[in-house]
PDB file of C-alpha atoms in Angstrom:
ATOM      1  CA  UNK A   1      17.683  24.000  63.800  1.00 72.00           C
ATOM      2  CA  UNK A   2      14.673  22.965  61.855  1.00 83.00           C
ATOM      3  CA  UNK A   3      13.885  19.948  59.937  1.00 87.00           C
ATOM      4  CA  UNK A   4      11.503  18.924  57.187  1.00 88.00           C
ATOM      5  CA  UNK A   5       9.761  15.736  58.513  1.00 88.00           C
ATOM      6  CA  UNK A   6       7.208  15.999  55.900  1.00 91.00           C
ATOM      7  CA  UNK A   7       6.864  12.280  54.001  1.00 91.00           C
ATOM      8  CA  UNK A   8       8.230  12.779  50.602  1.00 90.00           C
ATOM      9  CA  UNK A   9       7.856  10.410  47.555  1.00 90.00           C
ATOM     10  CA  UNK A  10      10.749   9.977  44.972  1.00 87.00           C
ATOM     11  CA  UNK A  11      10.447   7.998  41.695  1.00 85.00           C
ATOM     12  CA  UNK A  12      12.966   6.829  39.078  1.00 78.00           C
ATOM     13  CA  UNK A  13      12.196   5.526  35.913  1.00 78.00           C
ATOM     14  CA  UNK A  14      15.202   4.331  34.244  1.00 76.00           C
ATOM     15  CA  UNK A  15      15.323   4.621  30.403  1.00 81.00           C
ATOM     16  CA  UNK A  16      16.050   1.536  28.779  1.00 88.00           C
ATOM     17  CA  UNK A  17      18.192   2.088  25.554  1.00 90.00           C
ATOM     18  CA  UNK A  18      19.366  -1.692  24.415  1.00 90.00           C
ATOM     19  CA  UNK A  19      16.492  -3.406  23.358  1.00 90.00           C
ATOM     20  CA  UNK A  20      17.086  -7.017  22.667  1.00 83.00           C
ATOM     21  CA  UNK A  21      19.706  -9.575  23.322  1.00 81.00           C
ATOM     22  CA  UNK A  22      21.374  -9.530  19.914  1.00 79.00           C
ATOM     23  CA  UNK A  23      25.142  -9.260  20.149  1.00 89.00           C
ATOM     24  CA  UNK A  24      26.445  -5.810  20.356  1.00 93.00           C
ATOM     25  CA  UNK A  25      29.819  -4.843  18.775  1.00 95.00           C
ATOM     26  CA  UNK A  26      31.372  -1.679  20.009  1.00 96.00           C
ATOM     27  CA  UNK A  27      34.797   0.314  18.603  1.00 96.00           C
ATOM     28  CA  UNK A  28      36.417   3.153  19.913  1.00 97.00           C
ATOM     29  CA  UNK A  29      36.968   6.378  17.545  1.00 96.00           C
ATOM     30  CA  UNK A  30      37.866  10.110  18.366  1.00 97.00           C
ATOM     31  CA  UNK A  31      35.154  12.810  18.059  1.00 96.00           C
ATOM     32  CA  UNK A  32      35.257  15.689  15.484  1.00 94.00           C
ATOM     33  CA  UNK A  33      32.754  17.489  17.311  1.00 92.00           C
ATOM     34  CA  UNK A  34      30.704  17.395  20.273  1.00 94.00           C
ATOM     35  CA  UNK A  35      28.683  14.560  20.390  1.00 95.00           C
ATOM     36  CA  UNK A  36      25.509  13.220  22.391  1.00 94.00           C
ATOM     37  CA  UNK A  37      24.939  10.249  24.065  1.00 95.00           C
ATOM     38  CA  UNK A  38      22.726   7.642  21.852  1.00 95.00           C
ATOM     39  CA  UNK A  39      23.336   9.665  18.585  1.00 95.00           C
ATOM     40  CA  UNK A  40      23.814   8.383  15.190  1.00 95.00           C
ATOM     41  CA  UNK A  41      27.094   9.149  13.929  1.00 95.00           C
ATOM     42  CA  UNK A  42      29.165   9.176  10.822  1.00 94.00           C
ATOM     43  CA  UNK A  43      32.813   9.081   9.690  1.00 92.00           C
ATOM     44  CA  UNK A  44      34.030  12.322   8.431  1.00 90.00           C
ATOM     45  CA  UNK A  45      36.908  12.352   5.973  1.00 89.00           C
ATOM     46  CA  UNK A  46      39.665  12.234   8.683  1.00 92.00           C
ATOM     47  CA  UNK A  47      38.236   9.019  10.008  1.00 91.00           C
ATOM     48  CA  UNK A  48      36.529  10.864  13.285  1.00 94.00           C
ATOM     49  CA  UNK A  49      33.033  10.421  14.457  1.00 95.00           C
ATOM     50  CA  UNK A  50      30.715  13.597  13.421  1.00 93.00           C
ATOM     51  CA  UNK A  51      27.042  14.070  13.690  1.00 92.00           C
ATOM     52  CA  UNK A  52      24.378  13.101  11.195  1.00 91.00           C
ATOM     53  CA  UNK A  53      23.988  16.803  10.008  1.00 83.00           C
ATOM     54  CA  UNK A  54      25.814  19.073   7.904  1.00 71.00           C
ATOM     55  CA  UNK A  55      26.600  22.543   8.465  1.00 68.00           C
ATOM     56  CA  UNK A  56      22.988  23.660   6.706  1.00 71.00           C
ATOM     57  CA  UNK A  57      21.617  20.843   9.593  1.00 74.00           C
ATOM     58  CA  UNK A  58      20.540  18.694   6.785  1.00 77.00           C
ATOM     59  CA  UNK A  59      20.581  14.981   7.593  1.00 79.00           C
ATOM     60  CA  UNK A  60      23.625  13.216   6.341  1.00 81.00           C
ATOM     61  CA  UNK A  61      23.393   9.678   6.480  1.00 81.00           C
ATOM     62  CA  UNK A  62      25.854   8.417   3.693  1.00 83.00           C
ATOM     63  CA  UNK A  63      29.140   6.900   5.932  1.00 84.00           C
ATOM     64  CA  UNK A  64      26.883   6.223   8.295  1.00 92.00           C
ATOM     65  CA  UNK A  65      28.820   4.352  10.974  1.00 95.00           C
ATOM     66  CA  UNK A  66      26.829   3.677  14.400  1.00 96.00           C
ATOM     67  CA  UNK A  67      25.400   4.946  17.602  1.00 97.00           C
ATOM     68  CA  UNK A  68      27.697   6.565  20.182  1.00 97.00           C
ATOM     69  CA  UNK A  69      27.290   4.747  23.586  1.00 94.00           C
ATOM     70  CA  UNK A  70      27.968   7.640  25.659  1.00 84.00           C
ATOM     71  CA  UNK A  71      28.387   9.760  27.900  1.00 91.00           C
ATOM     72  CA  UNK A  72      28.272  12.970  25.730  1.00 92.00           C
ATOM     73  CA  UNK A  73      31.703  13.889  24.453  1.00 94.00           C
ATOM     74  CA  UNK A  74      33.839  16.864  23.391  1.00 95.00           C
ATOM     75  CA  UNK A  75      35.812  17.326  20.084  1.00 92.00           C
ATOM     76  CA  UNK A  76      38.848  14.908  20.155  1.00 93.00           C
ATOM     77  CA  UNK A  77      37.266  12.685  22.912  1.00 95.00           C
ATOM     78  CA  UNK A  78      37.853   8.900  22.393  1.00 96.00           C
ATOM     79  CA  UNK A  79      34.299   7.789  21.901  1.00 96.00           C
ATOM     80  CA  UNK A  80      32.767   4.160  22.484  1.00 97.00           C
ATOM     81  CA  UNK A  81      30.275   3.193  19.259  1.00 97.00           C
ATOM     82  CA  UNK A  82      27.732   0.814  18.875  1.00 97.00           C
ATOM     83  CA  UNK A  83      28.297  -1.021  15.668  1.00 96.00           C
ATOM     84  CA  UNK A  84      25.472  -3.923  15.868  1.00 96.00           C
ATOM     85  CA  UNK A  85      22.649  -4.508  18.274  1.00 95.00           C
ATOM     86  CA  UNK A  86      19.070  -3.834  18.927  1.00 95.00           C
ATOM     87  CA  UNK A  87      17.966  -0.232  20.416  1.00 95.00           C
ATOM     88  CA  UNK A  88      14.933   1.621  21.307  1.00 94.00           C
ATOM     89  CA  UNK A  89      14.173   4.266  18.663  1.00 94.00           C
ATOM     90  CA  UNK A  90      12.803   6.759  21.315  1.00 92.00           C
ATOM     91  CA  UNK A  91      16.238   6.769  23.206  1.00 93.00           C
ATOM     92  CA  UNK A  92      18.117   8.098  19.941  1.00 94.00           C
ATOM     93  CA  UNK A  93      19.269  11.353  20.566  1.00 92.00           C
ATOM     94  CA  UNK A  94      18.488  13.169  17.257  1.00 90.00           C
ATOM     95  CA  UNK A  95      19.484  16.518  16.109  1.00 85.00           C
ATOM     96  CA  UNK A  96      15.823  18.530  15.387  1.00 83.00           C
ATOM     97  CA  UNK A  97      16.105  18.303  11.563  1.00 84.00           C
ATOM     98  CA  UNK A  98      16.770  14.410  11.749  1.00 87.00           C
ATOM     99  CA  UNK A  99      13.746  11.934  12.040  1.00 90.00           C
ATOM    100  CA  UNK A 100      14.234   8.252  12.972  1.00 92.00           C
ATOM    101  CA  UNK A 101      12.669   7.506   9.636  1.00 91.00           C
ATOM    102  CA  UNK A 102      16.083   9.103   8.215  1.00 90.00           C
ATOM    103  CA  UNK A 103      18.379   6.796   9.954  1.00 92.00           C
ATOM    104  CA  UNK A 104      16.407   3.545  10.593  1.00 93.00           C
ATOM    105  CA  UNK A 105      17.081   1.824   7.137  1.00 93.00           C
ATOM    106  CA  UNK A 106      20.560   2.963   6.967  1.00 93.00           C
ATOM    107  CA  UNK A 107      21.367   1.548  10.353  1.00 94.00           C
ATOM    108  CA  UNK A 108      19.642  -1.656   9.697  1.00 94.00           C
ATOM    109  CA  UNK A 109      21.768  -1.908   6.991  1.00 93.00           C
ATOM    110  CA  UNK A 110      24.809  -1.935   9.440  1.00 93.00           C
ATOM    111  CA  UNK A 111      23.200  -4.375  11.720  1.00 94.00           C
ATOM    112  CA  UNK A 112      21.932  -1.998  14.123  1.00 95.00           C
ATOM    113  CA  UNK A 113      18.046  -2.579  14.662  1.00 95.00           C
ATOM    114  CA  UNK A 114      15.641  -0.019  16.040  1.00 94.00           C
ATOM    115  CA  UNK A 115      12.342  -0.990  18.031  1.00 92.00           C
TER     116      UNK A 115
END
Protein backbone atom coordinates (compact mmCIF):
# COMPACT_ATOMS: atom_id res chain seq x y z
CA UNK A 1 0.00 0.00 0.00
CA UNK A 2 1.35 3.41 -0.96
CA UNK A 3 0.86 6.61 0.98
CA UNK A 4 1.01 10.11 -0.37
CA UNK A 5 3.36 11.85 2.06
CA UNK A 6 3.75 15.12 0.20
CA UNK A 7 2.94 18.14 2.36
CA UNK A 8 -0.52 19.58 1.76
CA UNK A 9 -1.80 23.03 2.57
CA UNK A 10 -5.42 23.38 3.58
CA UNK A 11 -7.22 26.65 4.18
CA UNK A 12 -10.59 27.56 5.50
CA UNK A 13 -11.96 31.07 5.30
CA UNK A 14 -15.30 31.17 7.09
CA UNK A 15 -17.83 33.67 5.82
CA UNK A 16 -19.35 35.78 8.53
CA UNK A 17 -23.02 36.63 7.98
CA UNK A 18 -23.91 38.36 11.24
CA UNK A 19 -22.30 41.80 11.09
CA UNK A 20 -22.97 43.53 14.38
CA UNK A 21 -23.84 43.45 18.00
CA UNK A 22 -27.47 44.49 17.52
CA UNK A 23 -30.03 42.25 19.14
CA UNK A 24 -31.22 39.49 16.84
CA UNK A 25 -34.83 38.40 17.09
CA UNK A 26 -35.99 35.28 15.29
CA UNK A 27 -39.22 33.49 14.53
CA UNK A 28 -40.09 30.06 13.14
CA UNK A 29 -42.50 29.71 10.21
CA UNK A 30 -43.24 26.98 7.66
CA UNK A 31 -41.91 27.36 4.12
CA UNK A 32 -44.30 27.39 1.17
CA UNK A 33 -41.48 26.53 -1.28
CA UNK A 34 -37.80 25.63 -1.25
CA UNK A 35 -35.79 28.40 0.42
CA UNK A 36 -32.07 29.16 0.42
CA UNK A 37 -30.04 29.87 3.54
CA UNK A 38 -29.66 33.64 4.25
CA UNK A 39 -32.34 34.60 1.73
CA UNK A 40 -34.86 37.42 2.15
CA UNK A 41 -38.40 36.06 2.36
CA UNK A 42 -41.97 37.31 2.30
CA UNK A 43 -45.12 35.93 3.90
CA UNK A 44 -47.53 34.58 1.34
CA UNK A 45 -51.32 34.70 1.65
CA UNK A 46 -51.34 31.49 3.72
CA UNK A 47 -48.82 32.88 6.24
CA UNK A 48 -45.97 30.71 4.99
CA UNK A 49 -42.50 31.90 3.97
CA UNK A 50 -41.86 32.37 0.25
CA UNK A 51 -38.95 33.65 -1.87
CA UNK A 52 -38.95 37.36 -2.77
CA UNK A 53 -39.57 36.62 -6.45
CA UNK A 54 -42.88 35.93 -8.11
CA UNK A 55 -43.49 33.26 -10.76
CA UNK A 56 -42.11 35.62 -13.44
CA UNK A 57 -38.89 36.14 -11.47
CA UNK A 58 -39.68 39.75 -10.53
CA UNK A 59 -38.61 40.99 -7.09
CA UNK A 60 -41.57 41.24 -4.68
CA UNK A 61 -40.68 43.18 -1.55
CA UNK A 62 -44.23 43.94 -0.45
CA UNK A 63 -44.82 41.82 2.61
CA UNK A 64 -41.10 41.32 3.25
CA UNK A 65 -40.78 39.39 6.50
CA UNK A 66 -37.10 38.73 7.20
CA UNK A 67 -34.05 36.64 6.25
CA UNK A 68 -33.82 32.87 6.58
CA UNK A 69 -31.23 31.75 9.11
CA UNK A 70 -30.48 28.41 7.52
CA UNK A 71 -29.96 25.73 6.56
CA UNK A 72 -31.73 25.63 3.20
CA UNK A 73 -35.26 24.29 3.48
CA UNK A 74 -37.83 22.42 1.43
CA UNK A 75 -41.53 23.23 1.20
CA UNK A 76 -43.39 22.74 4.51
CA UNK A 77 -40.15 22.64 6.56
CA UNK A 78 -40.06 24.82 9.66
CA UNK A 79 -37.60 27.67 9.04
CA UNK A 80 -35.89 30.03 11.48
CA UNK A 81 -36.12 33.63 10.23
CA UNK A 82 -34.11 36.65 11.37
CA UNK A 83 -36.55 39.49 12.13
CA UNK A 84 -33.96 42.04 13.32
CA UNK A 85 -30.18 42.43 13.33
CA UNK A 86 -27.15 43.53 11.31
CA UNK A 87 -25.93 41.33 8.46
CA UNK A 88 -23.34 41.47 5.67
CA UNK A 89 -25.05 42.17 2.33
CA UNK A 90 -22.59 40.00 0.40
CA UNK A 91 -23.76 37.00 2.46
CA UNK A 92 -27.34 37.23 1.21
CA UNK A 93 -28.44 34.45 -1.13
CA UNK A 94 -30.47 36.38 -3.69
CA UNK A 95 -32.34 35.14 -6.72
CA UNK A 96 -30.72 36.19 -10.03
CA UNK A 97 -33.37 38.88 -10.67
CA UNK A 98 -33.03 40.45 -7.20
CA UNK A 99 -30.38 43.00 -6.22
CA UNK A 100 -29.32 44.05 -2.71
CA UNK A 101 -30.72 47.52 -3.49
CA UNK A 102 -34.18 45.96 -4.02
CA UNK A 103 -34.33 44.66 -0.44
CA UNK A 104 -32.07 47.05 1.51
CA UNK A 105 -34.63 49.75 2.39
CA UNK A 106 -37.56 47.37 3.00
CA UNK A 107 -35.32 45.32 5.33
CA UNK A 108 -34.19 48.47 7.13
CA UNK A 109 -37.84 49.31 7.79
CA UNK A 110 -38.11 45.93 9.56
CA UNK A 111 -35.03 46.53 11.74
CA UNK A 112 -32.64 44.50 9.59
CA UNK A 113 -29.55 46.46 8.58
CA UNK A 114 -27.19 45.42 5.77
CA UNK A 115 -23.53 46.38 5.80
